[in-house]
mmCIF file of C-alpha atoms and ligand atoms in Angstrom:
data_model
loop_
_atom_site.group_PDB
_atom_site.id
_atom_site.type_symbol
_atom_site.label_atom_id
_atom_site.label_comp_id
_atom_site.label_asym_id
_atom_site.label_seq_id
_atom_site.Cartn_x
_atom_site.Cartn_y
_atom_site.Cartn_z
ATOM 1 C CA UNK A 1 74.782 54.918 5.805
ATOM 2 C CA UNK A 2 73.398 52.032 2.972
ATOM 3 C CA UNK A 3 72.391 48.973 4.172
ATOM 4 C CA UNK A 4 75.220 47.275 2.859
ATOM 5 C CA UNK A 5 78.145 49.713 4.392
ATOM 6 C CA UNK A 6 76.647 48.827 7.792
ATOM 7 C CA UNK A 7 76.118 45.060 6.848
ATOM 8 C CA UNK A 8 80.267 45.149 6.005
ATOM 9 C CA UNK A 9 81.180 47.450 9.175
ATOM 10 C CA UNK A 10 78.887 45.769 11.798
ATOM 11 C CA UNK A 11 80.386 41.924 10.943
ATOM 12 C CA UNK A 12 84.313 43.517 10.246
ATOM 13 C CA UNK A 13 83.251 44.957 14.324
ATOM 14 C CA UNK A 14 82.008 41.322 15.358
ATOM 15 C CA UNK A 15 84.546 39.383 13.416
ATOM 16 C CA UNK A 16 87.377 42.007 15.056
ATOM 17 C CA UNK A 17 86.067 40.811 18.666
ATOM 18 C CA UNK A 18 87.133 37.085 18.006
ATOM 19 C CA UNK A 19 91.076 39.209 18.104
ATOM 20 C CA UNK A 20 90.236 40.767 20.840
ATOM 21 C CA UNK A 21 88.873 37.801 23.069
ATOM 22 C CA UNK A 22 92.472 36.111 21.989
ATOM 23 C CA UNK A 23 94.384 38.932 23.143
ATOM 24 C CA UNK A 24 95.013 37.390 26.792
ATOM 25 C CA UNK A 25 97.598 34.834 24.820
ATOM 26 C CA UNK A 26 99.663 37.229 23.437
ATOM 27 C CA UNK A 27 100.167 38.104 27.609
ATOM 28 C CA UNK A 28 100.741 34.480 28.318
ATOM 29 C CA UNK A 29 97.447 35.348 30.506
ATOM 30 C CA UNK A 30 95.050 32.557 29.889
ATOM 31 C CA UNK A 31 91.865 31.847 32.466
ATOM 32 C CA UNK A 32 91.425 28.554 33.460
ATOM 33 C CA UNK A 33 90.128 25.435 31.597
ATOM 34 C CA UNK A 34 86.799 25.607 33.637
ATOM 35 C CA UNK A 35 86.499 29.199 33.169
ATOM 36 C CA UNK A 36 87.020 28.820 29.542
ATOM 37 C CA UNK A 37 84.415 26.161 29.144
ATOM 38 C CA UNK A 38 82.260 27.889 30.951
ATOM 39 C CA UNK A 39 82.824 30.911 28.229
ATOM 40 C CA UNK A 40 83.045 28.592 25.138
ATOM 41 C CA UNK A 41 79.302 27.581 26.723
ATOM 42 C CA UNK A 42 78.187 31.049 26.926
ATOM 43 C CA UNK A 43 79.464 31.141 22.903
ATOM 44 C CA UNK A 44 76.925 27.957 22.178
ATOM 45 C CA UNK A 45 74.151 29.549 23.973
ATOM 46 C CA UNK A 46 74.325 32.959 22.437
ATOM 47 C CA UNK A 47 74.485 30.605 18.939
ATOM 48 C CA UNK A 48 71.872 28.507 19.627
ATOM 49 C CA UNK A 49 69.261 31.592 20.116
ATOM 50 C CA UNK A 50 70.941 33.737 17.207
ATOM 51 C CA UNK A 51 70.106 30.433 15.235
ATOM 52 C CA UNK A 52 66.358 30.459 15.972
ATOM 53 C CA UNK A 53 65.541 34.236 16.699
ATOM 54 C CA UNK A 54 68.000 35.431 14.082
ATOM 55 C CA UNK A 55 67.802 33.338 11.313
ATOM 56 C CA UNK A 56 64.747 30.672 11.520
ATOM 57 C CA UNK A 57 62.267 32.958 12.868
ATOM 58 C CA UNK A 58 63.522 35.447 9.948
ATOM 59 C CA UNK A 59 63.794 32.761 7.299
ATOM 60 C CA UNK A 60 60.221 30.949 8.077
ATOM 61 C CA UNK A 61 58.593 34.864 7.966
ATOM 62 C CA UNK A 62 60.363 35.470 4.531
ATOM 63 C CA UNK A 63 59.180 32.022 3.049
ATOM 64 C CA UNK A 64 55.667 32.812 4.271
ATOM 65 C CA UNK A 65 55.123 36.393 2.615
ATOM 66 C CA UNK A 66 56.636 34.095 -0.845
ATOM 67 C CA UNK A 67 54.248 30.938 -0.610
ATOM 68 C CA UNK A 68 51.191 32.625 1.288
ATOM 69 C CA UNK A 69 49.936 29.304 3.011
ATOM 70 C CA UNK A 70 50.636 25.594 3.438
ATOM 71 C CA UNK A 71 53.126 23.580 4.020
ATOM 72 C CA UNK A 72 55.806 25.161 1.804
ATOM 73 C CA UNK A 73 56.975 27.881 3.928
ATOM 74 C CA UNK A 74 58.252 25.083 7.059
ATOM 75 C CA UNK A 75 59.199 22.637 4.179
ATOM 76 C CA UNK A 76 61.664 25.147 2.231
ATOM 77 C CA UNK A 77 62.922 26.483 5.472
ATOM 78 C CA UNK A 78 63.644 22.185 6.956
ATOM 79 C CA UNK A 79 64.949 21.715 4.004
ATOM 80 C CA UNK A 80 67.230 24.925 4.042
ATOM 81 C CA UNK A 81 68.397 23.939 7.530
ATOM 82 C CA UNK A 82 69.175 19.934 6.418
ATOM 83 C CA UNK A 83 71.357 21.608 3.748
ATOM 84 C CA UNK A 84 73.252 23.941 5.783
ATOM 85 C CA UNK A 85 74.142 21.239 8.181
ATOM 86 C CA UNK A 86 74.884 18.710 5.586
ATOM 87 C CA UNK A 87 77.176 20.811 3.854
ATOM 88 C CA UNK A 88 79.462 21.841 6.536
ATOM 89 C CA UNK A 89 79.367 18.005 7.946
ATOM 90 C CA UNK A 90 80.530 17.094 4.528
ATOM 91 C CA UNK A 91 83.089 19.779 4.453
ATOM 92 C CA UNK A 92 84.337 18.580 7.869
ATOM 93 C CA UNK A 93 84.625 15.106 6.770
ATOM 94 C CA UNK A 94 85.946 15.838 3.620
ATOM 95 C CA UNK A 95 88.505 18.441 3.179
ATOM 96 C CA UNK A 96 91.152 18.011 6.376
ATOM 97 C CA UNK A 97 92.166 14.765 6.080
ATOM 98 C CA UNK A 98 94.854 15.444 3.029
ATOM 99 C CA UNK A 99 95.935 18.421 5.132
ATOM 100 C CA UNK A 100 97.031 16.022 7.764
ATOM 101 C CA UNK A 101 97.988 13.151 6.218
ATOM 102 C CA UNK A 102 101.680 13.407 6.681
ATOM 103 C CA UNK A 103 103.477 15.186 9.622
ATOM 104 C CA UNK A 104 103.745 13.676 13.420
ATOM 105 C CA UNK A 105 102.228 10.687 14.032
ATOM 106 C CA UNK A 106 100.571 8.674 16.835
ATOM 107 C CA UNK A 107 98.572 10.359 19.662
ATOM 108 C CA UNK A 108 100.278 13.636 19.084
ATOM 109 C CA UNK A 109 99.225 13.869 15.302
ATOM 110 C CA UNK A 110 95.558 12.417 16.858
ATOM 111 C CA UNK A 111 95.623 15.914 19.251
ATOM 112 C CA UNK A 112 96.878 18.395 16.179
ATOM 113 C CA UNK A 113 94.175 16.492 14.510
ATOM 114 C CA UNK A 114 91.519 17.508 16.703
ATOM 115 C CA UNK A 115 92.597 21.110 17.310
ATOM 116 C CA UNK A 116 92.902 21.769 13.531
ATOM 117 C CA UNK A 117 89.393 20.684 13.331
ATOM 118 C CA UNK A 118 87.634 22.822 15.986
ATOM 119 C CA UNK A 119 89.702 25.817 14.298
ATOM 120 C CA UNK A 120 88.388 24.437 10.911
ATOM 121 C CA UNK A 121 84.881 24.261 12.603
ATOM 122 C CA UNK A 122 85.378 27.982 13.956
ATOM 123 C CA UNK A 123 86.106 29.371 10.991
ATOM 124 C CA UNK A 124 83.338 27.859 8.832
ATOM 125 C CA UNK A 125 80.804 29.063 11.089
ATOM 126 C CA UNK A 126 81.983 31.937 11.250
ATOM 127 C CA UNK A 127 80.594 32.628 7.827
ATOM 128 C CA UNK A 128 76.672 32.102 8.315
ATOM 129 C CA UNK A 129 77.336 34.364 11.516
ATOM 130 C CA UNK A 130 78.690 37.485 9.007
ATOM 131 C CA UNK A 131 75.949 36.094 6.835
ATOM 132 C CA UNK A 132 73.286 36.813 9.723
ATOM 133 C CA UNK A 133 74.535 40.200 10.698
ATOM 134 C CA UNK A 134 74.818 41.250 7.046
ATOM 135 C CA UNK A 135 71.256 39.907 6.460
ATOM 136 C CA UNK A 136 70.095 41.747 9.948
ATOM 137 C CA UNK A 137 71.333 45.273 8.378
ATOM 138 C CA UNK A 138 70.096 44.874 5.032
ATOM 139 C CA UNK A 139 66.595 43.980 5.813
ATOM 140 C CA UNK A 140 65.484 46.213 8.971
ATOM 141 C CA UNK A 141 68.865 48.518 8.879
ATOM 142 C CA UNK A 142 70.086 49.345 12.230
ATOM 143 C CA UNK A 143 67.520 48.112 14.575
ATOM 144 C CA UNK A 144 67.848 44.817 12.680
ATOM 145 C CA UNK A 145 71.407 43.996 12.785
ATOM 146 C CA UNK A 146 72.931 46.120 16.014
ATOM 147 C CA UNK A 147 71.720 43.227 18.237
ATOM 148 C CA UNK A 148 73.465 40.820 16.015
ATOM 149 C CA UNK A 149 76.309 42.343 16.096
ATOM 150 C CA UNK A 150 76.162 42.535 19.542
ATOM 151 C CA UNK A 151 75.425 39.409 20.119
ATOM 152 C CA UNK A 152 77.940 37.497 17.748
ATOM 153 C CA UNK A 153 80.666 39.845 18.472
ATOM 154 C CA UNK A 154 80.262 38.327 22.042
ATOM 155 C CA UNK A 155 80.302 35.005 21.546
ATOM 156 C CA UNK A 156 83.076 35.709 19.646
ATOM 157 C CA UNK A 157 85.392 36.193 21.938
ATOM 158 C CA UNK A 158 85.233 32.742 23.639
ATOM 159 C CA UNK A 159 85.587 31.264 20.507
ATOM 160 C CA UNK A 160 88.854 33.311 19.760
ATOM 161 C CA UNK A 161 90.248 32.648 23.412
ATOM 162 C CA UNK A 162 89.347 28.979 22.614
ATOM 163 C CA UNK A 163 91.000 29.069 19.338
ATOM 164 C CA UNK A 164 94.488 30.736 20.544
ATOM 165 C CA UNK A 165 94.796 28.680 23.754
ATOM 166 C CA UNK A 166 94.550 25.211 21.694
ATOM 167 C CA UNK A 167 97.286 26.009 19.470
ATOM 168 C CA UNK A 168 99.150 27.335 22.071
ATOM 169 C CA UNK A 169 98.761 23.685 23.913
ATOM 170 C CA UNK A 170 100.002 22.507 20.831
ATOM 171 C CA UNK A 171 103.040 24.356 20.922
ATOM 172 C CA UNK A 172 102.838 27.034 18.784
ATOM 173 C CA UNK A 173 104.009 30.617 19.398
ATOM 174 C CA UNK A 174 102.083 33.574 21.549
ATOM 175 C CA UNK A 175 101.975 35.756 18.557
ATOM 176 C CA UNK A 176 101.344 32.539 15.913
ATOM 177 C CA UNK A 177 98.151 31.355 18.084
ATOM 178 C CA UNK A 178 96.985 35.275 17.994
ATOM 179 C CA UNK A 179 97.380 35.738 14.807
ATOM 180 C CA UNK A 180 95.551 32.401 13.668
ATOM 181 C CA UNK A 181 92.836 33.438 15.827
ATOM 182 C CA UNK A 182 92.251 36.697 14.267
ATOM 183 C CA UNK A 183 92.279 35.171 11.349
ATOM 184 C CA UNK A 184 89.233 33.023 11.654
ATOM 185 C CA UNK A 185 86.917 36.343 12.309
ATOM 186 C CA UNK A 186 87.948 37.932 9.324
ATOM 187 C CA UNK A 187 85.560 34.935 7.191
ATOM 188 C CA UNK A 188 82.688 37.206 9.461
ATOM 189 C CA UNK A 189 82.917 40.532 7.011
ATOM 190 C CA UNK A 190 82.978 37.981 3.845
ATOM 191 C CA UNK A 191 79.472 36.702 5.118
ATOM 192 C CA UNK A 192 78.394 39.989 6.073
ATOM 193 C CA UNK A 193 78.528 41.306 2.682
ATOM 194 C CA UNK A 194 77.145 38.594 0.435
ATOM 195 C CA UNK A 195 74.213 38.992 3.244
ATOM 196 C CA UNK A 196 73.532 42.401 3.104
ATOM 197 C CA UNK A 197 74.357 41.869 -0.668
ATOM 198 C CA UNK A 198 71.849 38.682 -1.010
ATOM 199 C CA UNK A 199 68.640 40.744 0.606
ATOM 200 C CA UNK A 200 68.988 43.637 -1.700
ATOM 201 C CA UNK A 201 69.522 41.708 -4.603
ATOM 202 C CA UNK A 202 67.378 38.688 -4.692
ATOM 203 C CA UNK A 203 64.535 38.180 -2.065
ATOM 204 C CA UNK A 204 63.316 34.852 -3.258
ATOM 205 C CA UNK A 205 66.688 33.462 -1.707
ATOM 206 C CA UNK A 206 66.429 34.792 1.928
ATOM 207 C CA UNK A 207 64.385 32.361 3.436
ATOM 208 C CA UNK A 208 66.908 29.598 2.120
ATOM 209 C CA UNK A 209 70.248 31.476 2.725
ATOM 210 C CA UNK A 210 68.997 32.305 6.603
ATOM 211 C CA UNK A 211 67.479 29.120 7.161
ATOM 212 C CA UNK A 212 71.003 27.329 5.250
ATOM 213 C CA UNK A 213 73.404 29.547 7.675
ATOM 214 C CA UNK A 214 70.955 28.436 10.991
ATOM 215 C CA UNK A 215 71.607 24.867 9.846
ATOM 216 C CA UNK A 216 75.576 25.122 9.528
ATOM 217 C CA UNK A 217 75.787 27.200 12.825
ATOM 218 C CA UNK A 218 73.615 23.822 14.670
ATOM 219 C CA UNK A 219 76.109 21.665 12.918
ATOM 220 C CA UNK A 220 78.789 23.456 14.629
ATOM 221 C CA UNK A 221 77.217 24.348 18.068
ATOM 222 C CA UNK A 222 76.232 20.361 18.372
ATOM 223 C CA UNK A 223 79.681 18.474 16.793
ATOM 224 C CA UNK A 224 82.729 20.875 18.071
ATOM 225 C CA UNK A 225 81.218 23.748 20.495
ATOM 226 C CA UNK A 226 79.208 21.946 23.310
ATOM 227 C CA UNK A 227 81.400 18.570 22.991
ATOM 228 C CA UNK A 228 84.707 20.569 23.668
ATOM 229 C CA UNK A 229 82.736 22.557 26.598
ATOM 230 C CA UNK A 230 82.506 19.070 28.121
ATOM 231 C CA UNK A 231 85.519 17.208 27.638
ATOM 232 C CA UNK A 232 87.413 18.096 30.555
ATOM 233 C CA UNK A 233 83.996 17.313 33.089
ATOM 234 C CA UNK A 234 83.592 21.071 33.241
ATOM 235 C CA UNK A 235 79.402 20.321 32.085
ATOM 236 C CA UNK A 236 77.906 22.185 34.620
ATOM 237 C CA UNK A 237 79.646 25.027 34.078
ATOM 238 C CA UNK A 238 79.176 24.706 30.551
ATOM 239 C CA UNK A 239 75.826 24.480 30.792
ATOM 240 C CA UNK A 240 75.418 27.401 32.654
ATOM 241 C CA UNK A 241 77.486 29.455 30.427
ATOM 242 C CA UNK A 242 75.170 28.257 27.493
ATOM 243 C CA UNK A 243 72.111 29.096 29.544
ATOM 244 C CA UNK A 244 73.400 32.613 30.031
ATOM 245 C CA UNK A 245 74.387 33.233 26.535
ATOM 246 C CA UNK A 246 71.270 31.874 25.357
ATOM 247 C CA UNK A 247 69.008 34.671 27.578
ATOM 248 C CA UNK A 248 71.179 37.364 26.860
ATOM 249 C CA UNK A 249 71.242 36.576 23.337
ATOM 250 C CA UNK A 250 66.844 36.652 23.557
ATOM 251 C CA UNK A 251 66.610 39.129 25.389
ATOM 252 C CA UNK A 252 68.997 41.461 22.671
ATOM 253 C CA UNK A 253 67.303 40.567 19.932
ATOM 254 C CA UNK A 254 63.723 41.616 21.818
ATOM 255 C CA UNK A 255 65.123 44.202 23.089
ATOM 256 C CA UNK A 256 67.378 46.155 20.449
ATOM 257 C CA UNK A 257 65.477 44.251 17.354
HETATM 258 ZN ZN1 ZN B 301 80.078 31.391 17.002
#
Protein backbone atom coordinates (compact mmCIF):
# COMPACT_ATOMS: atom_id res chain seq x y z
CA UNK A 1 0.00 0.00 0.00
CA UNK A 2 1.44 3.93 -0.87
CA UNK A 3 2.20 5.98 1.78
CA UNK A 4 -0.60 8.09 1.25
CA UNK A 5 -3.51 5.19 1.09
CA UNK A 6 -2.31 4.25 4.59
CA UNK A 7 -1.90 7.99 5.71
CA UNK A 8 -5.97 8.31 4.57
CA UNK A 9 -7.00 4.72 6.07
CA UNK A 10 -4.99 4.87 9.37
CA UNK A 11 -6.61 8.61 10.43
CA UNK A 12 -10.39 7.56 8.68
CA UNK A 13 -9.56 4.27 11.57
CA UNK A 14 -8.59 6.90 14.39
CA UNK A 15 -11.07 9.54 13.46
CA UNK A 16 -13.88 6.43 13.31
CA UNK A 17 -12.90 5.65 17.13
CA UNK A 18 -14.10 9.20 18.33
CA UNK A 19 -17.93 7.29 17.00
CA UNK A 20 -17.21 4.57 18.66
CA UNK A 21 -16.17 6.02 22.18
CA UNK A 22 -19.76 8.00 21.78
CA UNK A 23 -21.60 4.97 21.19
CA UNK A 24 -22.58 4.46 25.05
CA UNK A 25 -25.14 7.65 24.40
CA UNK A 26 -26.97 6.26 21.82
CA UNK A 27 -27.73 3.40 24.93
CA UNK A 28 -28.54 6.17 27.31
CA UNK A 29 -25.38 4.35 29.05
CA UNK A 30 -23.08 7.08 30.13
CA UNK A 31 -20.14 6.42 32.99
CA UNK A 32 -19.94 8.77 35.53
CA UNK A 33 -18.67 12.41 35.60
CA UNK A 34 -15.49 11.26 37.57
CA UNK A 35 -14.98 8.39 35.39
CA UNK A 36 -15.25 10.54 32.41
CA UNK A 37 -12.76 13.06 33.63
CA UNK A 38 -10.66 10.67 34.52
CA UNK A 39 -10.87 9.42 30.61
CA UNK A 40 -10.98 12.98 29.09
CA UNK A 41 -7.42 13.08 31.29
CA UNK A 42 -6.15 9.99 29.83
CA UNK A 43 -7.12 11.92 26.21
CA UNK A 44 -4.70 15.06 27.40
CA UNK A 45 -1.99 12.80 28.40
CA UNK A 46 -1.87 10.62 25.35
CA UNK A 47 -1.89 14.41 23.50
CA UNK A 48 0.55 15.90 25.38
CA UNK A 49 3.27 13.00 24.49
CA UNK A 50 1.92 12.60 20.76
CA UNK A 51 2.73 16.45 20.79
CA UNK A 52 6.41 16.08 21.74
CA UNK A 53 7.36 12.46 20.55
CA UNK A 54 5.17 12.73 17.48
CA UNK A 55 5.46 15.93 16.16
CA UNK A 56 8.35 18.15 17.95
CA UNK A 57 10.84 15.51 18.18
CA UNK A 58 9.93 14.82 14.31
CA UNK A 59 9.72 18.47 13.35
CA UNK A 60 13.13 19.67 15.24
CA UNK A 61 14.95 16.35 13.33
CA UNK A 62 13.48 17.55 9.92
CA UNK A 63 14.59 21.28 10.47
CA UNK A 64 18.04 20.01 11.44
CA UNK A 65 18.88 17.75 8.27
CA UNK A 66 17.51 21.46 6.30
CA UNK A 67 19.72 24.09 8.30
CA UNK A 68 22.71 21.70 9.36
CA UNK A 69 23.66 23.71 12.62
CA UNK A 70 22.75 26.70 14.78
CA UNK A 71 20.12 28.13 16.07
CA UNK A 72 17.70 27.86 13.13
CA UNK A 73 16.51 24.43 13.49
CA UNK A 74 14.87 25.27 17.48
CA UNK A 75 14.01 28.82 16.14
CA UNK A 76 11.83 27.62 12.98
CA UNK A 77 10.40 24.82 14.99
CA UNK A 78 9.36 27.79 18.36
CA UNK A 79 8.25 29.67 15.94
CA UNK A 80 6.14 26.86 14.16
CA UNK A 81 4.67 25.95 17.55
CA UNK A 82 3.78 29.97 18.53
CA UNK A 83 1.88 29.85 15.20
CA UNK A 84 -0.04 26.80 15.62
CA UNK A 85 -1.23 27.92 18.95
CA UNK A 86 -1.91 31.41 17.92
CA UNK A 87 -3.96 30.45 15.17
CA UNK A 88 -6.38 28.19 16.76
CA UNK A 89 -6.58 30.80 19.90
CA UNK A 90 -7.54 33.30 17.31
CA UNK A 91 -9.94 31.00 15.68
CA UNK A 92 -11.50 30.31 19.11
CA UNK A 93 -11.88 33.86 19.88
CA UNK A 94 -12.93 34.80 16.68
CA UNK A 95 -15.31 32.76 14.77
CA UNK A 96 -18.21 31.51 17.50
CA UNK A 97 -19.36 34.45 18.78
CA UNK A 98 -21.78 35.38 15.57
CA UNK A 99 -22.86 31.75 15.80
CA UNK A 100 -24.26 32.49 19.17
CA UNK A 101 -25.25 35.74 19.19
CA UNK A 102 -28.95 35.26 19.13
CA UNK A 103 -30.86 32.23 20.62
CA UNK A 104 -31.49 31.63 24.62
CA UNK A 105 -30.17 33.91 26.78
CA UNK A 106 -28.83 34.26 30.34
CA UNK A 107 -26.96 31.39 32.11
CA UNK A 108 -28.45 28.84 29.82
CA UNK A 109 -27.11 30.54 26.54
CA UNK A 110 -23.65 31.04 28.94
CA UNK A 111 -23.71 26.82 29.24
CA UNK A 112 -24.61 26.21 25.24
CA UNK A 113 -21.89 28.71 25.00
CA UNK A 114 -19.36 26.75 26.62
CA UNK A 115 -20.29 23.32 25.24
CA UNK A 116 -20.29 24.65 21.63
CA UNK A 117 -16.83 25.71 22.31
CA UNK A 118 -15.17 22.54 23.69
CA UNK A 119 -16.95 20.79 20.55
CA UNK A 120 -15.46 23.69 18.44
CA UNK A 121 -12.10 23.01 20.30
CA UNK A 122 -12.51 19.11 19.55
CA UNK A 123 -12.95 19.40 16.24
CA UNK A 124 -10.11 21.81 15.39
CA UNK A 125 -7.69 19.65 16.95
CA UNK A 126 -8.73 17.08 15.55
CA UNK A 127 -7.06 18.21 12.38
CA UNK A 128 -3.22 18.45 13.41
CA UNK A 129 -4.00 14.88 14.97
CA UNK A 130 -5.01 13.43 11.13
CA UNK A 131 -2.19 15.74 10.20
CA UNK A 132 0.29 13.69 12.57
CA UNK A 133 -0.85 10.26 11.60
CA UNK A 134 -0.82 11.19 7.90
CA UNK A 135 2.71 12.67 8.39
CA UNK A 136 3.70 9.33 10.58
CA UNK A 137 2.76 7.07 7.35
CA UNK A 138 4.22 9.10 4.78
CA UNK A 139 7.60 9.50 6.21
CA UNK A 140 8.59 5.99 7.91
CA UNK A 141 5.34 4.03 6.38
CA UNK A 142 3.92 1.62 8.74
CA UNK A 143 6.25 1.52 11.60
CA UNK A 144 5.89 5.32 11.59
CA UNK A 145 2.30 5.95 11.78
CA UNK A 146 0.65 2.48 13.36
CA UNK A 147 1.55 3.87 16.83
CA UNK A 148 -0.15 7.06 15.96
CA UNK A 149 -2.91 5.68 15.02
CA UNK A 150 -3.01 3.79 17.90
CA UNK A 151 -2.47 6.20 20.03
CA UNK A 152 -4.90 9.03 18.72
CA UNK A 153 -7.55 6.62 17.93
CA UNK A 154 -7.49 6.14 21.80
CA UNK A 155 -7.66 9.26 23.03
CA UNK A 156 -10.25 9.59 20.79
CA UNK A 157 -12.70 8.00 22.32
CA UNK A 158 -12.84 10.13 25.53
CA UNK A 159 -13.04 12.98 23.54
CA UNK A 160 -16.13 11.57 21.58
CA UNK A 161 -17.82 10.29 24.93
CA UNK A 162 -17.05 13.87 26.16
CA UNK A 163 -18.45 15.43 23.15
CA UNK A 164 -21.93 13.36 23.04
CA UNK A 165 -22.58 13.52 26.81
CA UNK A 166 -22.35 17.56 26.79
CA UNK A 167 -24.88 17.97 24.23
CA UNK A 168 -26.86 15.50 25.64
CA UNK A 169 -26.79 17.73 29.09
CA UNK A 170 -27.86 20.29 26.92
CA UNK A 171 -30.80 18.63 25.80
CA UNK A 172 -30.30 17.39 22.64
CA UNK A 173 -31.33 13.98 21.27
CA UNK A 174 -29.43 10.35 21.81
CA UNK A 175 -28.99 9.97 18.15
CA UNK A 176 -28.33 14.09 17.54
CA UNK A 177 -25.37 14.04 20.29
CA UNK A 178 -24.00 10.70 18.35
CA UNK A 179 -24.14 11.90 15.34
CA UNK A 180 -22.40 15.37 16.19
CA UNK A 181 -19.80 13.41 17.77
CA UNK A 182 -18.94 11.38 14.85
CA UNK A 183 -18.83 14.17 13.10
CA UNK A 184 -15.93 15.89 14.71
CA UNK A 185 -13.50 12.71 13.82
CA UNK A 186 -14.23 12.83 10.36
CA UNK A 187 -11.84 16.51 10.23
CA UNK A 188 -9.04 13.42 11.31
CA UNK A 189 -8.92 11.77 7.51
CA UNK A 190 -8.87 15.57 6.06
CA UNK A 191 -5.54 16.06 8.11
CA UNK A 192 -4.37 12.75 7.38
CA UNK A 193 -4.19 13.31 3.79
CA UNK A 194 -2.78 16.80 3.33
CA UNK A 195 -0.05 15.06 5.81
CA UNK A 196 0.81 12.19 4.05
CA UNK A 197 0.24 14.54 0.99
CA UNK A 198 2.61 17.48 2.51
CA UNK A 199 5.79 14.91 3.16
CA UNK A 200 5.75 13.56 -0.30
CA UNK A 201 5.34 16.69 -1.89
CA UNK A 202 7.33 19.36 -0.26
CA UNK A 203 9.94 18.49 2.51
CA UNK A 204 11.08 21.98 3.25
CA UNK A 205 7.53 22.38 4.99
CA UNK A 206 7.59 19.40 7.47
CA UNK A 207 9.39 20.76 10.17
CA UNK A 208 6.84 23.79 10.20
CA UNK A 209 3.56 21.84 9.48
CA UNK A 210 4.56 19.18 12.52
CA UNK A 211 5.87 21.67 14.72
CA UNK A 212 2.41 24.15 13.66
CA UNK A 213 -0.04 21.00 14.43
CA UNK A 214 2.10 20.31 18.06
CA UNK A 215 1.35 23.96 18.80
CA UNK A 216 -2.57 23.88 18.04
CA UNK A 217 -2.91 20.42 19.82
CA UNK A 218 -1.06 22.43 23.30
CA UNK A 219 -3.52 25.16 22.65
CA UNK A 220 -6.22 22.73 22.99
CA UNK A 221 -4.87 20.24 25.64
CA UNK A 222 -4.11 23.54 27.98
CA UNK A 223 -7.52 25.94 27.26
CA UNK A 224 -10.53 23.21 26.89
CA UNK A 225 -9.06 19.51 27.67
CA UNK A 226 -7.36 19.67 31.18
CA UNK A 227 -9.69 22.73 32.40
CA UNK A 228 -12.93 20.64 31.69
CA UNK A 229 -11.08 17.46 33.39
CA UNK A 230 -11.14 19.71 36.47
CA UNK A 231 -14.20 21.55 36.72
CA UNK A 232 -16.26 19.30 38.62
CA UNK A 233 -13.08 18.72 41.49
CA UNK A 234 -12.50 15.40 39.78
CA UNK A 235 -8.28 16.66 39.53
CA UNK A 236 -6.88 13.78 40.92
CA UNK A 237 -8.43 11.59 38.87
CA UNK A 238 -7.72 13.64 36.04
CA UNK A 239 -4.41 13.74 36.66
CA UNK A 240 -3.99 10.28 36.83
CA UNK A 241 -5.79 9.61 33.71
CA UNK A 242 -3.32 12.14 31.98
CA UNK A 243 -0.39 10.40 33.60
CA UNK A 244 -1.53 7.11 32.15
CA UNK A 245 -2.22 8.32 28.74
CA UNK A 246 0.90 10.11 28.68
CA UNK A 247 3.13 6.59 29.40
CA UNK A 248 1.16 4.61 27.24
CA UNK A 249 1.31 7.06 24.59
CA UNK A 250 5.68 6.91 25.13
CA UNK A 251 5.90 3.85 25.49
CA UNK A 252 3.84 3.19 21.77
CA UNK A 253 5.69 5.35 20.01
CA UNK A 254 9.17 3.52 21.43
CA UNK A 255 7.81 0.64 21.11
CA UNK A 256 5.86 0.26 17.65
CA UNK A 257 7.88 3.47 16.11
ZN1 LIG B 1 -7.28 14.67 20.94
Amino acid sequence: MSPLTLGILGSLAAGLMTAVGAVPVLFGRIPSRSTRDLLLGFAAGVMLAASFFSLIIPALDAAERQFESGAAPAAVVCVAILLGMGAVALINERLPHEHFKSGREGPEAASLRRVWLFIFAITIHNFPEGLAVGVGFGADGLSGGLPLAIGIGLQNAPEGLAVAVALLGEGYAKGRAWGIAALTGLVEPIGGLLGAGIITLSQPLLPWGLAFAAGAMLFVISHEIIPETHRSGHQNRATLGLSIGLVLMLFLDVWLG
